């Protein structure tokens, strides 16, 4: 059968799954596409859930990735509330909760991740979670956020902006440890403190109750709302039950294929070898979801190109726009360009002399130029960044 006529089933109707369907049609795929979802709503974007959606500046309609009319016009069947319950690799079929069985020539796992739960605390992953939190942010509600990662800090920023008394507790000695360098994390925490949020580091939680959080050191924090932002767990059960390799995510090769060549995995659920770092990673970002989806769609249609996109990410808190080009975890040296006191600066992160990535706070042009430089495979020496008069603008980007 011609590649563009093959039957494609995508499990997970989130950012990545939706993009697989869109990219397939954009690239001329003519065969049947079924997008299997389980949230009971049209595919939507999650980033506003911890930002403008909580303040009411964005409503549910603004989150929708593609209207029903798009899927109808492009002949994509979207099942909003009929989760996949098993995969039979030998008959190449997927069974749904309703009993329906979908045959596939290509199967894409885009099952994403679920928030790690902490008994007594609420989480923020889905639109249903965000609606629940919005309702619980009644005037005067005291908020405790457990975990100083991006989702927790974004939620804290919104709650504080709405006038709530907010405490953030983090078990580790610094915020955002998995995602950004120390100078960027320190700036973000300082901004929260400046705005009146209590940020407690080295503060592991002992117990969570409906009305309070107790820390291991005996501190008691009264609360009307406790939110845990303590990371996610990739949704890998279907893959695991189907005998596919799982290692903090569904293991895929350079083409985002599992060991079964008919099954691909993309987005938050996929563990892949990152060209930028040379290590196996599982990333949680819109860029990763969208670019991996486009790569898999191209692969289904016969492209032999591996996945090589540069990772990037952003976070909005108060008036701070934090943008990260590359993966900066594992840096052993940072050079700060610009003055953090002005609220506009970039942190160049190196391992040895190798530039891993650039974190920019309210310097979008640095972010754009850094992406261009890193995508082109270009580098920079720490001494160049530290030199007087350095500007990314005057740094040549090598031709690929
Ligand atoms: C509050 C919040 C804020 C964020 N902010 C940012 C940001 O500022 N910038 C950024 O880059 N990223 C951000 N992210 C991360 C980004 O949203 C994710 O990386 C992205 O949504 C991943 O897309 P995905 O399709 O892989 O997974 P998901 O969006 O999680 O979609 C997976 C879907 O699959 C469904 N599913 C799972 N199992 C089954 C099954 N068996 N059958 C059917 N369906 C199933 C799930 O219910 C879900 O709907 C944020 C995430 C959250 C939660």
Short mmCIF file of C-alpha atoms and ligand atoms in Angstrom, two decimals:
data_model
loop_
_atom_site.label_atom_id
_atom_site.label_comp_id
_atom_site.label_asym_id
_atom_site.label_seq_id
_atom_site.Cartn_x
_atom_site.Cartn_y
_atom_site.Cartn_z
CA UNK A 1 0.00 0.00 0.00
CA UNK A 2 1.22 3.51 -0.75
CA UNK A 3 2.54 5.28 2.35
CA UNK A 4 0.07 8.13 1.96
CA UNK A 5 -2.92 5.76 2.04
CA UNK A 6 -1.98 3.83 5.19
CA UNK A 7 -4.36 3.72 8.13
CA UNK A 8 -3.00 5.77 11.05
CA UNK A 9 -4.25 5.60 14.63
CA UNK A 10 -3.00 8.16 17.14
CA UNK A 11 -3.58 7.46 20.85
CA UNK A 12 -3.76 10.71 22.81
CA UNK A 13 -5.51 13.80 21.49
CA UNK A 14 -3.21 16.36 23.15
CA UNK A 15 -0.65 18.74 21.67
CA UNK A 16 1.44 16.01 20.05
CA UNK A 17 -1.39 13.74 18.89
CA UNK A 18 -3.30 16.60 17.32
CA UNK A 19 -0.15 17.76 15.53
CA UNK A 20 0.47 14.29 14.08
CA UNK A 21 -2.95 14.43 12.39
CA UNK A 22 -2.42 18.02 11.20
CA UNK A 23 1.08 17.33 9.85
CA UNK A 24 -0.04 14.16 8.07
CA UNK A 25 -2.78 16.04 6.21
CA UNK A 26 -0.47 19.01 5.51
CA UNK A 27 2.02 16.61 3.94
CA UNK A 28 -0.59 14.99 1.72
CA UNK A 29 -1.58 11.87 3.64
CA UNK A 30 -4.86 10.58 2.14
CA UNK A 31 -5.51 7.50 4.27
CA UNK A 32 -7.78 7.27 7.35
CA UNK A 33 -6.61 9.00 10.53
CA UNK A 34 -8.22 8.39 13.92
CA UNK A 35 -7.30 10.51 16.93
CA UNK A 36 -8.21 8.70 20.15
CA UNK A 37 -8.76 10.97 23.16
CA UNK A 38 -9.95 10.46 26.71
CA UNK A 39 -10.53 13.93 28.20
CA UNK A 40 -14.00 14.47 26.73
CA UNK A 41 -13.03 17.78 25.14
CA UNK A 42 -11.52 18.93 21.85
CA UNK A 43 -7.68 18.87 21.69
CA UNK A 44 -6.34 21.89 23.60
CA UNK A 45 -3.09 23.59 24.66
CA UNK A 46 -2.00 23.27 28.27
CA UNK A 47 0.43 26.21 28.78
CA UNK A 48 -2.30 28.82 29.51
CA UNK A 49 -3.73 26.56 32.25
CA UNK A 50 -1.10 27.81 34.70
CA UNK A 51 -1.13 31.33 33.29
CA UNK A 52 -3.91 33.38 31.66
CA UNK A 53 -6.62 30.71 32.00
CA UNK A 54 -6.52 30.99 35.79
CA UNK A 55 -7.08 34.73 35.71
CA UNK A 56 -9.93 34.42 33.21
CA UNK A 57 -8.01 36.32 30.52
CA UNK A 58 -8.16 33.17 28.38
CA UNK A 59 -11.26 31.01 28.14
CA UNK A 60 -11.75 27.39 27.11
CA UNK A 61 -12.46 28.32 23.49
CA UNK A 62 -9.05 30.07 23.24
CA UNK A 63 -7.28 26.87 24.27
CA UNK A 64 -8.66 24.74 21.45
CA UNK A 65 -5.91 23.60 19.08
CA UNK A 66 -8.19 22.89 16.11
CA UNK A 67 -11.92 23.41 15.75
CA UNK A 68 -14.24 20.47 15.05
CA UNK A 69 -14.74 21.98 11.61
CA UNK A 70 -11.01 21.54 10.85
CA UNK A 71 -11.14 17.82 11.63
CA UNK A 72 -14.36 17.41 9.63
CA UNK A 73 -12.91 19.25 6.64
CA UNK A 74 -9.70 17.20 6.78
CA UNK A 75 -11.43 13.89 7.37
CA UNK A 76 -9.82 13.16 10.73
CA UNK A 77 -11.99 11.13 13.09
CA UNK A 78 -11.61 12.47 16.64
CA UNK A 79 -12.87 10.31 19.50
CA UNK A 80 -12.97 12.63 22.49
CA UNK A 81 -13.90 10.18 25.23
CA UNK A 82 -13.15 6.62 24.21
CA UNK A 83 -9.74 5.73 25.68
CA UNK A 84 -7.56 3.06 24.17
CA UNK A 85 -7.33 0.11 26.56
CA UNK A 86 -4.97 -2.26 24.75
CA UNK A 87 -2.80 -2.73 21.70
CA UNK A 88 -2.53 -6.03 19.84
CA UNK A 89 0.73 -5.79 17.92
CA UNK A 90 0.19 -9.05 16.06
CA UNK A 91 -3.18 -8.19 14.58
CA UNK A 92 -2.19 -4.49 14.48
CA UNK A 93 -5.30 -3.32 16.27
CA UNK A 94 -6.15 -1.00 19.15
CA UNK A 95 -9.08 -1.81 21.45
CA UNK A 96 -11.09 1.08 22.87
CA UNK A 97 -13.08 1.17 26.11
CA UNK A 98 -16.32 1.16 24.10
CA UNK A 99 -15.38 -2.19 22.59
CA UNK A 100 -14.57 -0.71 19.21
CA UNK A 101 -11.43 -2.11 17.57
CA UNK A 102 -9.31 0.08 15.28
CA UNK A 103 -6.93 -1.51 12.78
CA UNK A 104 -3.72 0.37 12.03
CA UNK A 105 -0.80 0.29 9.64
CA UNK A 106 0.94 2.95 11.75
CA UNK A 107 0.22 3.59 15.41
CA UNK A 108 1.41 6.74 17.17
CA UNK A 109 1.52 6.81 20.97
CA UNK A 110 0.98 10.40 22.11
CA UNK A 111 -0.34 9.60 25.57
CA UNK A 112 1.52 12.42 27.33
CA UNK A 113 2.00 12.41 31.07
CA UNK A 114 -0.02 12.71 34.26
CA UNK A 115 0.72 14.95 37.21
CA UNK A 116 2.36 13.19 40.16
CA UNK A 117 -0.21 13.16 42.92
CA UNK A 118 0.31 13.99 46.58
CA UNK A 119 -2.57 12.93 48.85
CA UNK A 120 -4.32 16.02 50.19
CA UNK A 121 -3.04 18.32 47.45
CA UNK A 122 -4.54 19.29 44.09
CA UNK A 123 -2.63 19.11 40.82
CA UNK A 124 -2.66 21.11 37.59
CA UNK A 125 -2.45 19.13 34.38
CA UNK A 126 -5.84 19.24 32.66
CA UNK A 127 -8.47 21.82 31.90
CA UNK A 128 -10.66 20.10 34.51
CA UNK A 129 -7.89 20.61 37.12
CA UNK A 130 -7.59 24.29 36.15
CA UNK A 131 -11.33 24.83 36.47
CA UNK A 132 -11.28 23.23 39.90
CA UNK A 133 -8.39 25.45 41.02
CA UNK A 134 -10.02 28.56 39.60
CA UNK A 135 -13.12 27.84 41.67
CA UNK A 136 -11.03 27.32 44.79
CA UNK A 137 -9.19 30.62 44.45
CA UNK A 138 -12.00 32.41 46.31
CA UNK A 139 -11.18 35.88 47.69
CA UNK A 140 -8.80 35.63 50.63
CA UNK A 141 -7.89 31.97 50.05
CA UNK A 142 -4.45 31.11 51.48
CA UNK A 143 -2.42 29.08 49.01
CA UNK A 144 0.45 26.68 49.58
CA UNK A 145 2.27 25.41 46.52
CA UNK A 146 4.43 22.31 46.95
CA UNK A 147 7.28 22.21 44.44
CA UNK A 148 9.17 25.13 42.87
CA UNK A 149 9.16 23.86 39.30
CA UNK A 150 7.69 25.79 36.39
CA UNK A 151 4.06 24.76 36.87
CA UNK A 152 4.15 25.43 40.64
CA UNK A 153 5.84 28.81 40.25
CA UNK A 154 3.51 29.88 37.44
CA UNK A 155 0.52 28.97 39.57
CA UNK A 156 2.06 30.85 42.53
CA UNK A 157 2.58 33.93 40.34
CA UNK A 158 -1.05 33.94 39.21
CA UNK A 159 -2.38 33.38 42.73
CA UNK A 160 -0.22 36.19 44.08
CA UNK A 161 -1.27 38.51 41.25
CA UNK A 162 -4.88 37.79 42.20
CA UNK A 163 -4.02 38.98 45.72
CA UNK A 164 -3.70 35.67 47.56
CA UNK A 165 -1.34 34.93 50.40
CA UNK A 166 1.05 32.41 48.78
CA UNK A 167 3.77 30.15 50.19
CA UNK A 168 5.92 27.96 47.93
CA UNK A 169 7.76 25.08 49.58
CA UNK A 170 10.55 23.21 47.85
CA UNK A 171 12.40 20.20 49.26
CA UNK A 172 15.59 20.95 47.36
CA UNK A 173 18.02 23.76 48.02
CA UNK A 174 17.00 25.67 44.92
CA UNK A 175 14.08 26.21 42.58
CA UNK A 176 13.78 24.94 38.99
CA UNK A 177 16.65 22.54 39.47
CA UNK A 178 15.72 20.30 36.53
CA UNK A 179 15.18 23.13 34.09
CA UNK A 180 17.43 26.17 34.49
CA UNK A 181 20.80 27.29 35.84
CA UNK A 182 21.30 28.73 39.31
CA UNK A 183 21.45 32.43 38.25
CA UNK A 184 18.11 32.21 36.41
CA UNK A 185 16.47 30.27 39.26
CA UNK A 186 17.74 32.79 41.83
CA UNK A 187 16.32 35.67 39.81
CA UNK A 188 12.92 34.00 39.50
CA UNK A 189 12.77 33.26 43.24
CA UNK A 190 13.87 36.83 44.05
CA UNK A 191 11.03 38.16 41.89
CA UNK A 192 8.49 36.00 43.73
CA UNK A 193 9.81 37.19 47.08
CA UNK A 194 9.75 40.80 45.92
CA UNK A 195 6.07 40.34 45.10
CA UNK A 196 5.36 38.97 48.56
CA UNK A 197 5.43 35.20 48.00
CA UNK A 198 7.18 33.24 50.77
CA UNK A 199 9.52 30.82 49.01
CA UNK A 200 10.91 28.21 51.41
CA UNK A 201 13.82 26.17 50.06
CA UNK A 202 15.26 23.05 51.75
CA UNK A 203 11.74 22.61 53.08
CA UNK A 204 10.53 19.02 52.65
CA UNK A 205 6.89 18.37 53.45
CA UNK A 206 5.93 15.94 56.21
CA UNK A 207 2.13 15.92 55.93
CA UNK A 208 -0.60 17.56 53.89
CA UNK A 209 -4.05 18.12 55.40
CA UNK A 210 -7.09 19.90 54.03
CA UNK A 211 -6.31 23.02 56.07
CA UNK A 212 -2.53 22.92 56.53
CA UNK A 213 0.84 21.68 55.37
CA UNK A 214 3.40 20.54 57.91
CA UNK A 215 7.06 20.63 57.04
CA UNK A 216 9.65 18.16 58.28
CA UNK A 217 11.21 20.92 60.42
CA UNK A 218 7.91 21.38 62.27
CA UNK A 219 6.73 24.53 60.47
CA UNK A 220 2.95 24.57 60.03
CA UNK A 221 1.48 26.47 57.06
CA UNK A 222 -2.26 27.14 57.17
CA UNK A 223 -3.92 26.76 53.82
CA UNK A 224 -7.28 26.92 52.04
CA UNK A 225 -5.76 25.46 48.88
CA UNK A 226 -2.73 23.19 48.53
CA UNK A 227 -1.37 22.60 45.04
CA UNK A 228 1.37 20.09 44.24
CA UNK A 229 3.65 20.83 41.29
CA UNK A 230 5.99 17.92 41.81
CA UNK A 231 6.46 16.69 38.28
CA UNK A 232 4.72 14.19 36.05
CA UNK A 233 4.73 10.50 35.26
CA UNK A 234 4.72 9.55 31.58
CA UNK A 235 1.65 7.57 30.47
CA UNK A 236 3.35 4.36 29.41
CA UNK A 237 0.98 1.59 30.56
CA UNK A 238 -0.37 0.73 27.11
CA UNK A 239 3.14 0.51 25.66
CA UNK A 240 4.37 -1.56 28.57
CA UNK A 241 1.44 -3.98 28.34
CA UNK A 242 2.15 -4.34 24.61
CA UNK A 243 5.71 -5.45 25.41
CA UNK A 244 7.43 -2.27 24.26
CA UNK A 245 10.50 -1.02 26.10
CA UNK A 246 9.86 1.65 28.71
CA UNK A 247 12.50 3.57 30.65
CA UNK A 248 11.07 6.80 32.08
CA UNK A 249 9.07 7.04 28.84
CA UNK A 250 8.45 4.88 25.81
CA UNK A 251 11.86 4.14 24.32
CA UNK A 252 12.18 5.22 20.69
CA UNK A 253 15.02 5.41 18.17
CA UNK A 254 16.36 8.38 16.20
CA UNK A 255 13.20 8.26 14.03
CA UNK A 256 10.94 8.15 17.12
CA UNK A 257 10.01 4.53 16.36
CA UNK A 258 9.76 1.86 19.03
CA UNK A 259 11.34 -1.57 18.48
CA UNK A 260 8.10 -2.35 16.59
CA UNK A 261 8.52 -0.40 13.33
CA UNK A 262 4.74 0.18 13.07
CA UNK A 263 4.60 1.96 16.44
CA UNK A 264 5.95 5.45 17.12
CA UNK A 265 5.92 7.59 20.28
CA UNK A 266 5.99 11.39 20.53
CA UNK A 267 5.78 14.17 23.09
CA UNK A 268 5.82 13.92 26.88
CA UNK A 269 5.57 10.10 26.82
CA UNK A 270 8.62 9.48 24.59
CA UNK A 271 12.18 8.78 25.71
CA UNK A 272 14.60 9.55 22.88
CA UNK A 273 18.27 10.20 22.20
CA UNK A 274 18.66 13.95 22.06
CA UNK A 275 21.10 15.14 19.42
CA UNK A 276 21.73 18.35 21.38
CA UNK A 277 22.95 16.53 24.51
CA UNK A 278 23.92 13.10 23.20
CA UNK A 279 21.87 11.56 26.03
CA UNK A 280 18.49 9.87 26.31
CA UNK A 281 15.87 12.33 27.53
CA UNK A 282 12.13 12.75 27.90
CA UNK A 283 11.06 16.34 27.42
CA UNK A 284 7.89 18.12 28.48
CA UNK A 285 7.40 21.05 26.14
CA UNK A 286 5.21 22.26 23.33
CA UNK A 287 8.22 22.49 20.99
CA UNK A 288 9.09 18.87 21.62
CA UNK A 289 5.49 17.69 21.14
CA UNK A 290 4.98 19.65 17.91
CA UNK A 291 8.37 18.95 16.29
CA UNK A 292 8.33 15.25 17.15
CA UNK A 293 4.80 14.96 15.76
CA UNK A 294 5.90 16.58 12.49
CA UNK A 295 8.91 14.25 12.29
CA UNK A 296 6.77 11.14 12.79
CA UNK A 297 4.23 12.31 10.22
CA UNK A 298 7.05 12.78 7.71
CA UNK A 299 8.43 9.33 8.63
CA UNK A 300 5.05 7.66 8.03
CA UNK A 301 5.05 9.28 4.59
CA UNK A 302 8.49 7.86 3.79
CA UNK A 303 11.00 10.45 5.03
CA UNK A 304 14.21 8.95 6.39
CA UNK A 305 15.14 12.11 8.35
CA UNK A 306 15.94 11.50 12.03
CA UNK A 307 14.65 13.78 14.78
CA UNK A 308 17.21 16.52 15.42
CA UNK A 309 15.23 19.61 16.49
CA UNK A 310 16.77 21.91 19.07
CA UNK A 311 14.80 21.82 22.36
CA UNK A 312 13.39 25.13 23.57
CA UNK A 313 10.96 26.18 26.26
CA UNK A 314 9.35 29.23 27.84
CA UNK A 315 7.66 30.25 31.08
CA UNK A 316 5.67 33.38 31.95
CA UNK A 317 5.56 34.59 35.54
CA UNK A 318 4.39 38.14 36.42
CA UNK A 319 6.07 40.33 33.79
CA UNK A 320 8.95 37.88 33.38
CA UNK A 321 9.27 35.94 30.16
CA UNK A 322 11.84 33.21 30.63
CA UNK A 323 12.96 31.57 27.39
CA UNK A 324 15.40 28.71 27.12
CA UNK A 325 17.19 27.66 23.93
CA UNK A 326 18.88 24.28 24.22
CA UNK A 327 19.04 22.07 27.30
CA UNK A 328 21.06 23.72 30.04
CA UNK A 329 20.86 21.02 32.75
CA UNK A 330 24.30 19.61 33.47
CA UNK A 331 26.10 22.92 32.98
CA UNK A 332 29.23 23.47 35.03
CA UNK A 333 29.81 27.08 34.10
CA UNK A 334 27.54 30.03 33.46
CA UNK A 335 28.25 33.50 32.10
CA UNK A 336 25.60 36.13 32.77
CA UNK A 337 25.17 38.70 30.00
CA UNK A 338 23.32 41.85 31.07
CA UNK A 339 22.37 42.94 34.57
CA UNK A 340 19.77 40.82 36.41
CA UNK A 341 18.91 43.92 38.48
CA UNK A 342 17.37 45.46 35.34
CA UNK A 343 15.16 42.39 34.90
CA UNK A 344 16.65 41.78 31.43
CA UNK A 345 19.56 39.40 31.05
CA UNK A 346 20.69 36.11 29.52
CA UNK A 347 22.61 33.26 31.08
CA UNK A 348 24.96 31.35 28.77
CA UNK A 349 25.37 27.81 30.08
CA UNK A 350 28.44 25.72 29.31
CA UNK A 351 29.79 22.30 30.09
CA UNK A 352 33.53 22.90 29.86
CA UNK A 353 33.82 25.09 26.78
CA UNK A 354 30.74 23.68 25.06
CA UNK A 355 27.69 25.95 24.92
CA UNK A 356 24.68 23.88 26.09
CA UNK A 357 22.08 26.60 25.88
CA UNK A 358 21.02 30.13 26.68
CA UNK A 359 18.37 31.19 29.20
CA UNK A 360 16.93 34.64 28.58
CA UNK A 361 14.79 36.72 30.91
CA UNK A 362 12.92 39.43 29.02
CA UNK A 363 15.48 39.40 26.23
CA UNK A 364 13.54 37.76 23.39
CA UNK A 365 16.08 38.78 20.75
CA UNK A 366 18.82 36.86 22.61
CA UNK A 367 16.52 33.83 22.63
CA UNK A 368 15.90 34.05 18.89
CA UNK A 369 19.60 34.50 18.09
CA UNK A 370 20.65 31.75 20.50
CA UNK A 371 18.19 29.34 18.89
CA UNK A 372 19.60 30.19 15.50
CA UNK A 373 23.17 29.74 16.68
CA UNK A 374 22.53 26.42 18.45
CA UNK A 375 20.39 25.07 15.60
CA UNK A 376 23.17 25.79 13.14
CA UNK A 377 25.53 23.77 15.33
CA UNK A 378 27.50 26.90 16.19
CA UNK A 379 29.24 27.44 19.49
CA UNK A 380 30.68 30.21 21.60
CA UNK A 381 33.54 30.26 24.06
CA UNK A 382 32.78 31.40 27.62
CA UNK A 383 35.50 34.05 27.27
CA UNK A 384 33.77 35.58 24.22
CA UNK A 385 30.52 36.01 26.16
CA UNK A 386 32.37 37.48 29.13
CA UNK A 387 34.26 39.98 26.93
CA UNK A 388 33.29 43.65 27.06
CA UNK A 389 30.91 44.65 24.27
CA UNK A 390 29.76 41.08 23.54
CA UNK A 391 26.53 40.81 21.58
CA UNK A 392 24.94 37.70 20.11
CA UNK A 393 23.90 39.90 17.19
CA UNK A 394 27.50 40.34 16.07
CA UNK A 395 28.31 36.65 16.48
CA UNK A 396 28.34 34.89 13.10
CA UNK A 397 26.01 31.92 12.64
CA UNK A 398 27.74 29.18 10.62
CA UNK A 399 25.97 27.96 7.47
CA UNK A 400 24.69 24.38 7.92
C1 LIG B 1 -0.07 23.67 33.44
C2 LIG B 1 0.93 23.41 32.35
C3 LIG B 1 1.66 24.47 31.83
C4 LIG B 1 2.59 24.25 30.81
N1 LIG B 1 3.29 25.31 30.31
C5 LIG B 1 4.16 25.11 29.30
C6 LIG B 1 4.87 26.20 28.73
O1 LIG B 1 4.75 27.35 29.16
N2 LIG B 1 5.70 25.94 27.67
C7 LIG B 1 5.86 24.68 27.16
O2 LIG B 1 6.63 24.48 26.21
N3 LIG B 1 5.21 23.62 27.72
C8 LIG B 1 4.37 23.80 28.76
N4 LIG B 1 3.70 22.74 29.29
C9 LIG B 1 3.99 21.38 28.80
C10 LIG B 1 3.21 21.05 27.56
O3 LIG B 1 1.86 21.42 27.70
C11 LIG B 1 3.33 19.55 27.29
O4 LIG B 1 4.70 19.28 27.08
C12 LIG B 1 2.50 19.13 26.09
O5 LIG B 1 1.14 19.28 26.36
C13 LIG B 1 2.80 17.69 25.75
O6 LIG B 1 1.93 17.25 24.75
P1 LIG B 1 1.56 15.69 24.62
O7 LIG B 1 0.58 15.62 23.52
O8 LIG B 1 2.80 14.90 24.59
O9 LIG B 1 0.87 15.32 26.00
P2 LIG B 1 -0.54 15.81 26.58
O10 LIG B 1 -0.78 17.23 26.25
O11 LIG B 1 -0.51 15.41 28.02
O12 LIG B 1 -1.62 14.93 25.80
C14 LIG B 1 -1.73 13.54 25.97
C15 LIG B 1 -3.19 13.17 25.87
O13 LIG B 1 -3.30 11.76 25.77
C16 LIG B 1 -4.39 11.35 26.56
N5 LIG B 1 -4.30 9.91 26.83
C17 LIG B 1 -3.45 9.27 27.67
N6 LIG B 1 -3.69 7.94 27.64
C18 LIG B 1 -4.70 7.75 26.75
C19 LIG B 1 -5.42 6.59 26.29
N7 LIG B 1 -5.13 5.36 26.74
N8 LIG B 1 -6.40 6.74 25.38
C20 LIG B 1 -6.70 8.00 24.91
N9 LIG B 1 -6.07 9.11 25.32
C21 LIG B 1 -5.09 8.98 26.23
C22 LIG B 1 -4.28 12.26 27.77
O14 LIG B 1 -5.45 12.31 28.56
C23 LIG B 1 -4.00 13.59 27.07
O15 LIG B 1 -5.19 14.21 26.67
C24 LIG B 1 2.78 22.93 30.33
C25 LIG B 1 2.05 21.86 30.86
C26 LIG B 1 1.14 22.09 31.87
C27 LIG B 1 0.36 20.93 32.45
#
